[in-house]
Amino acid sequence: MGDNKIHVYFMPGMAAGSSIFKNIVLPEAIFVTHLLEWFVPHKNMSLREYAKKMNKKIEHNNPVLIGVSFGGMLVQEMARHIPVKKVIIISSIKSTSELPRRLLFAKYTKVHKLLPTRLVNNVEFLAKYAFGEAVTKRLALYEEYLYIRDKTYIDWSIDQIVNWEPQEHEFQLIHIHGEKDAVFPIVNIENCIRVNNGTHTMILHRAKWFNEHLPTIILQ
């Protein structure tokens, strides 16, 4: 029976660990879940190269790939190199036109190169760029979820997000997006499943919604 189950691989957002999915539960009779983790890229590594290396962690044929935020961009790149059943992105983007103005500005001015990423061990700083919100009142919570605090990784991630140029794809892509996402505002997002009052961190705070809807979204 296990061979007939759908294997679902979850990829967290920038700097976050797979613990962000700890409250996501899919029916075990149908699905097998697998959690992916970020690794520190080597110098000058492209997102395409990173995706190919991450694909080595995919152990099943035709999986479902689910990625959050920057992880959503990564799983799209991963799906260009392996057969997949479906790609689901959450709180992410699928085209350059969905980038907010401040990131488009950074793309052409390289202003993101001036960010004080040496402060990666400062949870408030890291959460601001990884989750897009101030976390002063919830530092302990975000201490748990922020997985990588490596300057090389953070610099690389921000640069890849700003300069990402998605290509045409043949895989089925589903986009789930919160109506109150402060990182990638819904006004720029096209063709998505909208989550009422969903924020950029809704994978943490709206687990009930995902547990109710993800099985159907995967199967449809």
mmCIF file with all atom_site columns, C-alpha atoms in Angstrom:
data_model
loop_
_atom_site.group_PDB
_atom_site.id
_atom_site.type_symbol
_atom_site.label_atom_id
_atom_site.label_alt_id
_atom_site.label_comp_id
_atom_site.label_asym_id
_atom_site.label_entity_id
_atom_site.label_seq_id
_atom_site.pdbx_PDB_ins_code
_atom_site.Cartn_x
_atom_site.Cartn_y
_atom_site.Cartn_z
_atom_site.occupancy
_atom_site.B_iso_or_equiv
_atom_site.pdbx_formal_charge
_atom_site.auth_seq_id
_atom_site.auth_comp_id
_atom_site.auth_asym_id
_atom_site.auth_atom_id
_atom_site.pdbx_PDB_model_num
ATOM 1   C CA . MET A 1 1   ? 0.000  0.000  0.000   1.00 0.00 ? 1   MET A CA 1
ATOM 2   C CA . GLY A 1 2   ? 2.866  2.356  0.814   1.00 0.00 ? 2   GLY A CA 1
ATOM 3   C CA . ASP A 1 3   ? 3.917  2.451  -2.839  1.00 0.00 ? 3   ASP A CA 1
ATOM 4   C CA . ASN A 1 4   ? 0.487  3.793  -3.778  1.00 0.00 ? 4   ASN A CA 1
ATOM 5   C CA . LYS A 1 5   ? 0.690  6.760  -1.447  1.00 0.00 ? 5   LYS A CA 1
ATOM 6   C CA . ILE A 1 6   ? 1.463  10.285 -2.605  1.00 0.00 ? 6   ILE A CA 1
ATOM 7   C CA . HIS A 1 7   ? 4.834  11.538 -1.410  1.00 0.00 ? 7   HIS A CA 1
ATOM 8   C CA . VAL A 1 8   ? 4.776  15.199 -0.440  1.00 0.00 ? 8   VAL A CA 1
ATOM 9   C CA . TYR A 1 9   ? 8.004  17.148 0.118   1.00 0.00 ? 9   TYR A CA 1
ATOM 10  C CA . PHE A 1 10  ? 7.865  20.380 2.120   1.00 0.00 ? 10  PHE A CA 1
ATOM 11  C CA . MET A 1 11  ? 10.439 23.169 1.671   1.00 0.00 ? 11  MET A CA 1
ATOM 12  C CA . PRO A 1 12  ? 10.484 26.015 4.246   1.00 0.00 ? 12  PRO A CA 1
ATOM 13  C CA . GLY A 1 13  ? 11.074 29.693 3.550   1.00 0.00 ? 13  GLY A CA 1
ATOM 14  C CA . MET A 1 14  ? 14.325 31.635 3.748   1.00 0.00 ? 14  MET A CA 1
ATOM 15  C CA . ALA A 1 15  ? 16.370 30.803 6.849   1.00 0.00 ? 15  ALA A CA 1
ATOM 16  C CA . ALA A 1 16  ? 13.483 28.790 8.296   1.00 0.00 ? 16  ALA A CA 1
ATOM 17  C CA . GLY A 1 17  ? 13.634 25.161 9.332   1.00 0.00 ? 17  GLY A CA 1
ATOM 18  C CA . SER A 1 18  ? 11.152 22.415 8.599   1.00 0.00 ? 18  SER A CA 1
ATOM 19  C CA . SER A 1 19  ? 9.668  22.958 12.077  1.00 0.00 ? 19  SER A CA 1
ATOM 20  C CA . ILE A 1 20  ? 7.376  25.543 10.439  1.00 0.00 ? 20  ILE A CA 1
ATOM 21  C CA . PHE A 1 21  ? 5.383  22.560 9.161   1.00 0.00 ? 21  PHE A CA 1
ATOM 22  C CA . LYS A 1 22  ? 5.025  20.839 12.527  1.00 0.00 ? 22  LYS A CA 1
ATOM 23  C CA . ASN A 1 23  ? 1.286  21.571 12.716  1.00 0.00 ? 23  ASN A CA 1
ATOM 24  C CA . ILE A 1 24  ? 0.566  20.516 9.137   1.00 0.00 ? 24  ILE A CA 1
ATOM 25  C CA . VAL A 1 25  ? -0.970 17.041 9.132   1.00 0.00 ? 25  VAL A CA 1
ATOM 26  C CA . LEU A 1 26  ? -1.988 15.184 5.982   1.00 0.00 ? 26  LEU A CA 1
ATOM 27  C CA . PRO A 1 27  ? -4.066 11.962 6.104   1.00 0.00 ? 27  PRO A CA 1
ATOM 28  C CA . GLU A 1 28  ? -1.566 9.111  6.494   1.00 0.00 ? 28  GLU A CA 1
ATOM 29  C CA . ALA A 1 29  ? -3.749 6.733  4.518   1.00 0.00 ? 29  ALA A CA 1
ATOM 30  C CA . ILE A 1 30  ? -3.101 8.799  1.396   1.00 0.00 ? 30  ILE A CA 1
ATOM 31  C CA . PHE A 1 31  ? 0.053  10.840 1.895   1.00 0.00 ? 31  PHE A CA 1
ATOM 32  C CA . VAL A 1 32  ? 3.627  10.423 3.116   1.00 0.00 ? 32  VAL A CA 1
ATOM 33  C CA . THR A 1 33  ? 5.276  13.698 4.134   1.00 0.00 ? 33  THR A CA 1
ATOM 34  C CA . HIS A 1 34  ? 8.978  14.492 3.856   1.00 0.00 ? 34  HIS A CA 1
ATOM 35  C CA . LEU A 1 35  ? 10.714 17.590 5.213   1.00 0.00 ? 35  LEU A CA 1
ATOM 36  C CA . LEU A 1 36  ? 13.558 19.326 3.392   1.00 0.00 ? 36  LEU A CA 1
ATOM 37  C CA . GLU A 1 37  ? 16.122 21.655 4.963   1.00 0.00 ? 37  GLU A CA 1
ATOM 38  C CA . TRP A 1 38  ? 18.285 24.444 3.575   1.00 0.00 ? 38  TRP A CA 1
ATOM 39  C CA . PHE A 1 39  ? 22.044 24.023 3.274   1.00 0.00 ? 39  PHE A CA 1
ATOM 40  C CA . VAL A 1 40  ? 24.703 26.713 2.864   1.00 0.00 ? 40  VAL A CA 1
ATOM 41  C CA . PRO A 1 41  ? 25.486 27.183 -0.857  1.00 0.00 ? 41  PRO A CA 1
ATOM 42  C CA . HIS A 1 42  ? 29.001 27.240 -2.196  1.00 0.00 ? 42  HIS A CA 1
ATOM 43  C CA . LYS A 1 43  ? 30.408 30.473 -3.595  1.00 0.00 ? 43  LYS A CA 1
ATOM 44  C CA . ASN A 1 44  ? 28.676 31.736 -6.754  1.00 0.00 ? 44  ASN A CA 1
ATOM 45  C CA . MET A 1 45  ? 26.171 28.866 -6.698  1.00 0.00 ? 45  MET A CA 1
ATOM 46  C CA . SER A 1 46  ? 23.142 29.577 -8.884  1.00 0.00 ? 46  SER A CA 1
ATOM 47  C CA . LEU A 1 47  ? 19.597 28.792 -7.787  1.00 0.00 ? 47  LEU A CA 1
ATOM 48  C CA . ARG A 1 48  ? 19.464 26.242 -10.602 1.00 0.00 ? 48  ARG A CA 1
ATOM 49  C CA . GLU A 1 49  ? 22.545 24.471 -9.251  1.00 0.00 ? 49  GLU A CA 1
ATOM 50  C CA . TYR A 1 50  ? 21.138 24.622 -5.745  1.00 0.00 ? 50  TYR A CA 1
ATOM 51  C CA . ALA A 1 51  ? 17.867 23.106 -6.960  1.00 0.00 ? 51  ALA A CA 1
ATOM 52  C CA . LYS A 1 52  ? 19.672 20.237 -8.678  1.00 0.00 ? 52  LYS A CA 1
ATOM 53  C CA . LYS A 1 53  ? 21.585 19.465 -5.492  1.00 0.00 ? 53  LYS A CA 1
ATOM 54  C CA . MET A 1 54  ? 18.386 19.623 -3.428  1.00 0.00 ? 54  MET A CA 1
ATOM 55  C CA . ASN A 1 55  ? 16.774 17.192 -5.867  1.00 0.00 ? 55  ASN A CA 1
ATOM 56  C CA . LYS A 1 56  ? 19.215 14.556 -4.682  1.00 0.00 ? 56  LYS A CA 1
ATOM 57  C CA . LYS A 1 57  ? 17.183 14.491 -1.467  1.00 0.00 ? 57  LYS A CA 1
ATOM 58  C CA . ILE A 1 58  ? 14.021 13.553 -3.398  1.00 0.00 ? 58  ILE A CA 1
ATOM 59  C CA . GLU A 1 59  ? 13.749 9.767  -3.072  1.00 0.00 ? 59  GLU A CA 1
ATOM 60  C CA . HIS A 1 60  ? 10.401 9.108  -4.777  1.00 0.00 ? 60  HIS A CA 1
ATOM 61  C CA . ASN A 1 61  ? 9.046  9.366  -8.299  1.00 0.00 ? 61  ASN A CA 1
ATOM 62  C CA . ASN A 1 62  ? 6.530  12.059 -9.224  1.00 0.00 ? 62  ASN A CA 1
ATOM 63  C CA . PRO A 1 63  ? 6.333  13.721 -5.813  1.00 0.00 ? 63  PRO A CA 1
ATOM 64  C CA . VAL A 1 64  ? 4.330  16.771 -4.828  1.00 0.00 ? 64  VAL A CA 1
ATOM 65  C CA . LEU A 1 65  ? 6.635  19.667 -3.970  1.00 0.00 ? 65  LEU A CA 1
ATOM 66  C CA . ILE A 1 66  ? 5.360  22.315 -1.548  1.00 0.00 ? 66  ILE A CA 1
ATOM 67  C CA . GLY A 1 67  ? 7.439  25.432 -0.891  1.00 0.00 ? 67  GLY A CA 1
ATOM 68  C CA . VAL A 1 68  ? 6.912  28.489 1.286   1.00 0.00 ? 68  VAL A CA 1
ATOM 69  C CA . SER A 1 69  ? 8.154  31.960 0.256   1.00 0.00 ? 69  SER A CA 1
ATOM 70  C CA . PHE A 1 70  ? 11.731 31.598 -1.082  1.00 0.00 ? 70  PHE A CA 1
ATOM 71  C CA . GLY A 1 71  ? 11.203 27.857 -0.726  1.00 0.00 ? 71  GLY A CA 1
ATOM 72  C CA . GLY A 1 72  ? 8.376  28.261 -3.232  1.00 0.00 ? 72  GLY A CA 1
ATOM 73  C CA . MET A 1 73  ? 10.808 29.685 -5.765  1.00 0.00 ? 73  MET A CA 1
ATOM 74  C CA . LEU A 1 74  ? 13.222 26.849 -5.098  1.00 0.00 ? 74  LEU A CA 1
ATOM 75  C CA . VAL A 1 75  ? 10.677 24.065 -5.621  1.00 0.00 ? 75  VAL A CA 1
ATOM 76  C CA . GLN A 1 76  ? 9.735  25.624 -8.955  1.00 0.00 ? 76  GLN A CA 1
ATOM 77  C CA . GLU A 1 77  ? 13.377 25.362 -9.996  1.00 0.00 ? 77  GLU A CA 1
ATOM 78  C CA . MET A 1 78  ? 13.566 21.807 -8.654  1.00 0.00 ? 78  MET A CA 1
ATOM 79  C CA . ALA A 1 79  ? 10.552 20.795 -10.733 1.00 0.00 ? 79  ALA A CA 1
ATOM 80  C CA . ARG A 1 80  ? 12.323 21.847 -13.925 1.00 0.00 ? 80  ARG A CA 1
ATOM 81  C CA . HIS A 1 81  ? 14.738 18.962 -13.534 1.00 0.00 ? 81  HIS A CA 1
ATOM 82  C CA . ILE A 1 82  ? 12.628 16.067 -12.216 1.00 0.00 ? 82  ILE A CA 1
ATOM 83  C CA . PRO A 1 83  ? 9.123  14.747 -13.003 1.00 0.00 ? 83  PRO A CA 1
ATOM 84  C CA . VAL A 1 84  ? 6.616  15.939 -10.399 1.00 0.00 ? 84  VAL A CA 1
ATOM 85  C CA . LYS A 1 85  ? 2.932  15.342 -9.771  1.00 0.00 ? 85  LYS A CA 1
ATOM 86  C CA . LYS A 1 86  ? 2.328  18.936 -8.762  1.00 0.00 ? 86  LYS A CA 1
ATOM 87  C CA . VAL A 1 87  ? 4.048  22.013 -7.321  1.00 0.00 ? 87  VAL A CA 1
ATOM 88  C CA . ILE A 1 88  ? 2.313  24.065 -4.631  1.00 0.00 ? 88  ILE A CA 1
ATOM 89  C CA . ILE A 1 89  ? 3.740  27.407 -3.550  1.00 0.00 ? 89  ILE A CA 1
ATOM 90  C CA . ILE A 1 90  ? 2.623  29.258 -0.436  1.00 0.00 ? 90  ILE A CA 1
ATOM 91  C CA . SER A 1 91  ? 3.268  32.954 0.317   1.00 0.00 ? 91  SER A CA 1
ATOM 92  C CA . SER A 1 92  ? 5.587  33.060 -2.688  1.00 0.00 ? 92  SER A CA 1
ATOM 93  C CA . ILE A 1 93  ? 5.788  34.290 -6.276  1.00 0.00 ? 93  ILE A CA 1
ATOM 94  C CA . LYS A 1 94  ? 5.811  32.621 -9.684  1.00 0.00 ? 94  LYS A CA 1
ATOM 95  C CA . SER A 1 95  ? 6.812  35.505 -11.960 1.00 0.00 ? 95  SER A CA 1
ATOM 96  C CA . THR A 1 96  ? 8.926  38.653 -11.909 1.00 0.00 ? 96  THR A CA 1
ATOM 97  C CA . SER A 1 97  ? 5.760  40.735 -12.225 1.00 0.00 ? 97  SER A CA 1
ATOM 98  C CA . GLU A 1 98  ? 4.712  39.527 -8.762  1.00 0.00 ? 98  GLU A CA 1
ATOM 99  C CA . LEU A 1 99  ? 7.790  41.042 -7.091  1.00 0.00 ? 99  LEU A CA 1
ATOM 100 C CA . PRO A 1 100 ? 6.955  44.115 -4.974  1.00 0.00 ? 100 PRO A CA 1
ATOM 101 C CA . ARG A 1 101 ? 8.385  47.462 -6.044  1.00 0.00 ? 101 ARG A CA 1
ATOM 102 C CA . ARG A 1 102 ? 11.040 47.530 -3.323  1.00 0.00 ? 102 ARG A CA 1
ATOM 103 C CA . LEU A 1 103 ? 12.537 44.264 -4.590  1.00 0.00 ? 103 LEU A CA 1
ATOM 104 C CA . LEU A 1 104 ? 12.380 45.422 -8.205  1.00 0.00 ? 104 LEU A CA 1
ATOM 105 C CA . PHE A 1 105 ? 14.187 48.571 -7.053  1.00 0.00 ? 105 PHE A CA 1
ATOM 106 C CA . ALA A 1 106 ? 16.823 46.406 -5.378  1.00 0.00 ? 106 ALA A CA 1
ATOM 107 C CA . LYS A 1 107 ? 17.179 44.321 -8.531  1.00 0.00 ? 107 LYS A CA 1
ATOM 108 C CA . TYR A 1 108 ? 18.263 47.310 -10.592 1.00 0.00 ? 108 TYR A CA 1
ATOM 109 C CA . THR A 1 109 ? 20.143 49.326 -7.965  1.00 0.00 ? 109 THR A CA 1
ATOM 110 C CA . LYS A 1 110 ? 21.775 46.419 -6.075  1.00 0.00 ? 110 LYS A CA 1
ATOM 111 C CA . VAL A 1 111 ? 20.815 48.224 -2.848  1.00 0.00 ? 111 VAL A CA 1
ATOM 112 C CA . HIS A 1 112 ? 20.217 44.823 -1.229  1.00 0.00 ? 112 HIS A CA 1
ATOM 113 C CA . LYS A 1 113 ? 23.993 44.371 -1.231  1.00 0.00 ? 113 LYS A CA 1
ATOM 114 C CA . LEU A 1 114 ? 24.121 47.041 1.488   1.00 0.00 ? 114 LEU A CA 1
ATOM 115 C CA . LEU A 1 115 ? 21.863 45.207 3.936   1.00 0.00 ? 115 LEU A CA 1
ATOM 116 C CA . PRO A 1 116 ? 23.543 44.583 7.318   1.00 0.00 ? 116 PRO A CA 1
ATOM 117 C CA . THR A 1 117 ? 23.410 40.813 6.967   1.00 0.00 ? 117 THR A CA 1
ATOM 118 C CA . ARG A 1 118 ? 26.239 40.507 9.471   1.00 0.00 ? 118 ARG A CA 1
ATOM 119 C CA . LEU A 1 119 ? 23.405 40.763 11.996  1.00 0.00 ? 119 LEU A CA 1
ATOM 120 C CA . VAL A 1 120 ? 22.115 37.303 11.128  1.00 0.00 ? 120 VAL A CA 1
ATOM 121 C CA . ASN A 1 121 ? 22.403 36.206 14.733  1.00 0.00 ? 121 ASN A CA 1
ATOM 122 C CA . ASN A 1 122 ? 20.005 38.971 15.719  1.00 0.00 ? 122 ASN A CA 1
ATOM 123 C CA . VAL A 1 123 ? 16.638 37.217 15.670  1.00 0.00 ? 123 VAL A CA 1
ATOM 124 C CA . GLU A 1 124 ? 14.681 40.440 15.199  1.00 0.00 ? 124 GLU A CA 1
ATOM 125 C CA . PHE A 1 125 ? 16.724 41.331 12.102  1.00 0.00 ? 125 PHE A CA 1
ATOM 126 C CA . LEU A 1 126 ? 16.552 37.854 10.630  1.00 0.00 ? 126 LEU A CA 1
ATOM 127 C CA . ALA A 1 127 ? 12.819 37.493 11.237  1.00 0.00 ? 127 ALA A CA 1
ATOM 128 C CA . LYS A 1 128 ? 12.191 40.825 9.528   1.00 0.00 ? 128 LYS A CA 1
ATOM 129 C CA . TYR A 1 129 ? 13.802 39.610 6.319   1.00 0.00 ? 129 TYR A CA 1
ATOM 130 C CA . ALA A 1 130 ? 12.767 35.964 6.553   1.00 0.00 ? 130 ALA A CA 1
ATOM 131 C CA . PHE A 1 131 ? 9.167  36.464 7.687   1.00 0.00 ? 131 PHE A CA 1
ATOM 132 C CA . GLY A 1 132 ? 8.502  40.090 6.827   1.00 0.00 ? 132 GLY A CA 1
ATOM 133 C CA . GLU A 1 133 ? 7.281  41.172 10.232  1.00 0.00 ? 133 GLU A CA 1
ATOM 134 C CA . ALA A 1 134 ? 8.448  42.538 13.552  1.00 0.00 ? 134 ALA A CA 1
ATOM 135 C CA . VAL A 1 135 ? 8.620  39.808 16.159  1.00 0.00 ? 135 VAL A CA 1
ATOM 136 C CA . THR A 1 136 ? 9.485  41.681 19.326  1.00 0.00 ? 136 THR A CA 1
ATOM 137 C CA . LYS A 1 137 ? 6.659  40.049 21.278  1.00 0.00 ? 137 LYS A CA 1
ATOM 138 C CA . ARG A 1 138 ? 7.319  36.567 19.874  1.00 0.00 ? 138 ARG A CA 1
ATOM 139 C CA . LEU A 1 139 ? 11.100 36.221 19.880  1.00 0.00 ? 139 LEU A CA 1
ATOM 140 C CA . ALA A 1 140 ? 11.077 32.829 21.576  1.00 0.00 ? 140 ALA A CA 1
ATOM 141 C CA . LEU A 1 141 ? 8.672  31.503 18.952  1.00 0.00 ? 141 LEU A CA 1
ATOM 142 C CA . TYR A 1 142 ? 10.828 32.650 16.058  1.00 0.00 ? 142 TYR A CA 1
ATOM 143 C CA . GLU A 1 143 ? 14.006 31.401 17.735  1.00 0.00 ? 143 GLU A CA 1
ATOM 144 C CA . GLU A 1 144 ? 12.510 27.950 17.170  1.00 0.00 ? 144 GLU A CA 1
ATOM 145 C CA . TYR A 1 145 ? 11.685 28.444 13.506  1.00 0.00 ? 145 TYR A CA 1
ATOM 146 C CA . LEU A 1 146 ? 14.758 30.300 12.228  1.00 0.00 ? 146 LEU A CA 1
ATOM 147 C CA . TYR A 1 147 ? 17.094 27.520 11.223  1.00 0.00 ? 147 TYR A CA 1
ATOM 148 C CA . ILE A 1 148 ? 20.064 28.991 9.333   1.00 0.00 ? 148 ILE A CA 1
ATOM 149 C CA . ARG A 1 149 ? 21.943 32.019 10.630  1.00 0.00 ? 149 ARG A CA 1
ATOM 150 C CA . ASP A 1 150 ? 24.823 31.976 8.211   1.00 0.00 ? 150 ASP A CA 1
ATOM 151 C CA . LYS A 1 151 ? 25.780 35.264 6.527   1.00 0.00 ? 151 LYS A CA 1
ATOM 152 C CA . THR A 1 152 ? 26.805 33.528 3.298   1.00 0.00 ? 152 THR A CA 1
ATOM 153 C CA . TYR A 1 153 ? 23.420 31.821 3.061   1.00 0.00 ? 153 TYR A CA 1
ATOM 154 C CA . ILE A 1 154 ? 21.445 34.996 3.879   1.00 0.00 ? 154 ILE A CA 1
ATOM 155 C CA . ASP A 1 155 ? 23.375 37.117 1.362   1.00 0.00 ? 155 ASP A CA 1
ATOM 156 C CA . TRP A 1 156 ? 22.913 34.420 -1.279  1.00 0.00 ? 156 TRP A CA 1
ATOM 157 C CA . SER A 1 157 ? 19.189 34.016 -0.553  1.00 0.00 ? 157 SER A CA 1
ATOM 158 C CA . ILE A 1 158 ? 18.386 37.719 -0.779  1.00 0.00 ? 158 ILE A CA 1
ATOM 159 C CA . ASP A 1 159 ? 20.355 38.018 -4.014  1.00 0.00 ? 159 ASP A CA 1
ATOM 160 C CA . GLN A 1 160 ? 18.577 34.994 -5.536  1.00 0.00 ? 160 GLN A CA 1
ATOM 161 C CA . ILE A 1 161 ? 15.135 36.343 -4.599  1.00 0.00 ? 161 ILE A CA 1
ATOM 162 C CA . VAL A 1 162 ? 15.859 39.785 -6.046  1.00 0.00 ? 162 VAL A CA 1
ATOM 163 C CA . ASN A 1 163 ? 17.346 38.439 -9.281  1.00 0.00 ? 163 ASN A CA 1
ATOM 164 C CA . TRP A 1 164 ? 15.146 35.395 -9.871  1.00 0.00 ? 164 TRP A CA 1
ATOM 165 C CA . GLU A 1 165 ? 13.877 35.153 -13.443 1.00 0.00 ? 165 GLU A CA 1
ATOM 166 C CA . PRO A 1 166 ? 11.455 32.228 -13.669 1.00 0.00 ? 166 PRO A CA 1
ATOM 167 C CA . GLN A 1 167 ? 11.221 30.368 -16.964 1.00 0.00 ? 167 GLN A CA 1
ATOM 168 C CA . GLU A 1 168 ? 8.297  28.709 -18.716 1.00 0.00 ? 168 GLU A CA 1
ATOM 169 C CA . HIS A 1 169 ? 7.310  25.427 -17.093 1.00 0.00 ? 169 HIS A CA 1
ATOM 170 C CA . GLU A 1 170 ? 5.286  22.346 -17.935 1.00 0.00 ? 170 GLU A CA 1
ATOM 171 C CA . PHE A 1 171 ? 4.407  21.160 -14.427 1.00 0.00 ? 171 PHE A CA 1
ATOM 172 C CA . GLN A 1 172 ? 1.119  21.913 -12.683 1.00 0.00 ? 172 GLN A CA 1
ATOM 173 C CA . LEU A 1 173 ? 1.564  24.885 -10.369 1.00 0.00 ? 173 LEU A CA 1
ATOM 174 C CA . ILE A 1 174 ? -0.851 25.885 -7.598  1.00 0.00 ? 174 ILE A CA 1
ATOM 175 C CA . HIS A 1 175 ? -0.355 29.163 -5.754  1.00 0.00 ? 175 HIS A CA 1
ATOM 176 C CA . ILE A 1 176 ? -1.802 29.771 -2.256  1.00 0.00 ? 176 ILE A CA 1
ATOM 177 C CA . HIS A 1 177 ? -1.483 33.317 -0.990  1.00 0.00 ? 177 HIS A CA 1
ATOM 178 C CA . GLY A 1 178 ? -2.613 35.334 2.004   1.00 0.00 ? 178 GLY A CA 1
ATOM 179 C CA . GLU A 1 179 ? -4.640 38.491 1.455   1.00 0.00 ? 179 GLU A CA 1
ATOM 180 C CA . LYS A 1 180 ? -2.551 40.306 4.090   1.00 0.00 ? 180 LYS A CA 1
ATOM 181 C CA . ASP A 1 181 ? 0.902  39.171 2.969   1.00 0.00 ? 181 ASP A CA 1
ATOM 182 C CA . ALA A 1 182 ? 3.300  42.056 3.702   1.00 0.00 ? 182 ALA A CA 1
ATOM 183 C CA . VAL A 1 183 ? 6.297  40.589 1.852   1.00 0.00 ? 183 VAL A CA 1
ATOM 184 C CA . PHE A 1 184 ? 4.582  39.766 -1.444  1.00 0.00 ? 184 PHE A CA 1
ATOM 185 C CA . PRO A 1 185 ? 1.406  41.924 -1.455  1.00 0.00 ? 185 PRO A CA 1
ATOM 186 C CA . ILE A 1 186 ? -1.664 40.223 -2.895  1.00 0.00 ? 186 ILE A CA 1
ATOM 187 C CA . VAL A 1 187 ? -2.198 43.173 -5.254  1.00 0.00 ? 187 VAL A CA 1
ATOM 188 C CA . ASN A 1 188 ? 0.713  41.867 -7.357  1.00 0.00 ? 188 ASN A CA 1
ATOM 189 C CA . ILE A 1 189 ? -0.333 38.212 -7.283  1.00 0.00 ? 189 ILE A CA 1
ATOM 190 C CA . GLU A 1 190 ? -2.251 36.563 -10.124 1.00 0.00 ? 190 GLU A CA 1
ATOM 191 C CA . ASN A 1 191 ? -4.117 33.254 -10.341 1.00 0.00 ? 191 ASN A CA 1
ATOM 192 C CA . CYS A 1 192 ? -3.930 32.130 -6.744  1.00 0.00 ? 192 CYS A CA 1
ATOM 193 C CA . ILE A 1 193 ? -6.042 30.559 -4.032  1.00 0.00 ? 193 ILE A CA 1
ATOM 194 C CA . ARG A 1 194 ? -6.615 33.456 -1.651  1.00 0.00 ? 194 ARG A CA 1
ATOM 195 C CA . VAL A 1 195 ? -6.560 32.928 2.102   1.00 0.00 ? 195 VAL A CA 1
ATOM 196 C CA . ASN A 1 196 ? -8.689 35.445 3.973   1.00 0.00 ? 196 ASN A CA 1
ATOM 197 C CA . ASN A 1 197 ? -6.602 37.368 6.554   1.00 0.00 ? 197 ASN A CA 1
ATOM 198 C CA . GLY A 1 198 ? -3.597 35.198 5.671   1.00 0.00 ? 198 GLY A CA 1
ATOM 199 C CA . THR A 1 199 ? -0.186 36.805 6.305   1.00 0.00 ? 199 THR A CA 1
ATOM 200 C CA . HIS A 1 200 ? 3.262  35.862 5.036   1.00 0.00 ? 200 HIS A CA 1
ATOM 201 C CA . THR A 1 201 ? 3.612  33.543 8.042   1.00 0.00 ? 201 THR A CA 1
ATOM 202 C CA . MET A 1 202 ? 0.224  31.883 7.643   1.00 0.00 ? 202 MET A CA 1
ATOM 203 C CA . ILE A 1 203 ? 1.858  28.448 7.380   1.00 0.00 ? 203 ILE A CA 1
ATOM 204 C CA . LEU A 1 204 ? 2.501  28.913 11.111  1.00 0.00 ? 204 LEU A CA 1
ATOM 205 C CA . HIS A 1 205 ? -0.679 30.636 12.176  1.00 0.00 ? 205 HIS A CA 1
ATOM 206 C CA . ARG A 1 206 ? -3.277 29.127 9.855   1.00 0.00 ? 206 ARG A CA 1
ATOM 207 C CA . ALA A 1 207 ? -2.386 25.424 10.088  1.00 0.00 ? 207 ALA A CA 1
ATOM 208 C CA . LYS A 1 208 ? -6.066 24.532 10.456  1.00 0.00 ? 208 LYS A CA 1
ATOM 209 C CA . TRP A 1 209 ? -6.831 26.063 7.055   1.00 0.00 ? 209 TRP A CA 1
ATOM 210 C CA . PHE A 1 210 ? -4.022 24.111 5.409   1.00 0.00 ? 210 PHE A CA 1
ATOM 211 C CA . ASN A 1 211 ? -4.985 20.849 7.097   1.00 0.00 ? 211 ASN A CA 1
ATOM 212 C CA . GLU A 1 212 ? -8.536 21.267 5.824   1.00 0.00 ? 212 GLU A CA 1
ATOM 213 C CA . HIS A 1 213 ? -7.663 22.312 2.270   1.00 0.00 ? 213 HIS A CA 1
ATOM 214 C CA . LEU A 1 214 ? -4.274 20.875 1.300   1.00 0.00 ? 214 LEU A CA 1
ATOM 215 C CA . PRO A 1 215 ? -5.478 17.266 0.783   1.00 0.00 ? 215 PRO A CA 1
ATOM 216 C CA . THR A 1 216 ? -8.093 18.409 -1.741  1.00 0.00 ? 216 THR A CA 1
ATOM 217 C CA . ILE A 1 217 ? -5.699 20.821 -3.430  1.00 0.00 ? 217 ILE A CA 1
ATOM 218 C CA . ILE A 1 218 ? -3.119 18.052 -3.842  1.00 0.00 ? 218 ILE A CA 1
ATOM 219 C CA . LEU A 1 219 ? -5.629 15.539 -5.164  1.00 0.00 ? 219 LEU A CA 1
ATOM 220 C CA . GLN A 1 220 ? -7.617 17.745 -7.531  1.00 0.00 ? 220 GLN A CA 1
#
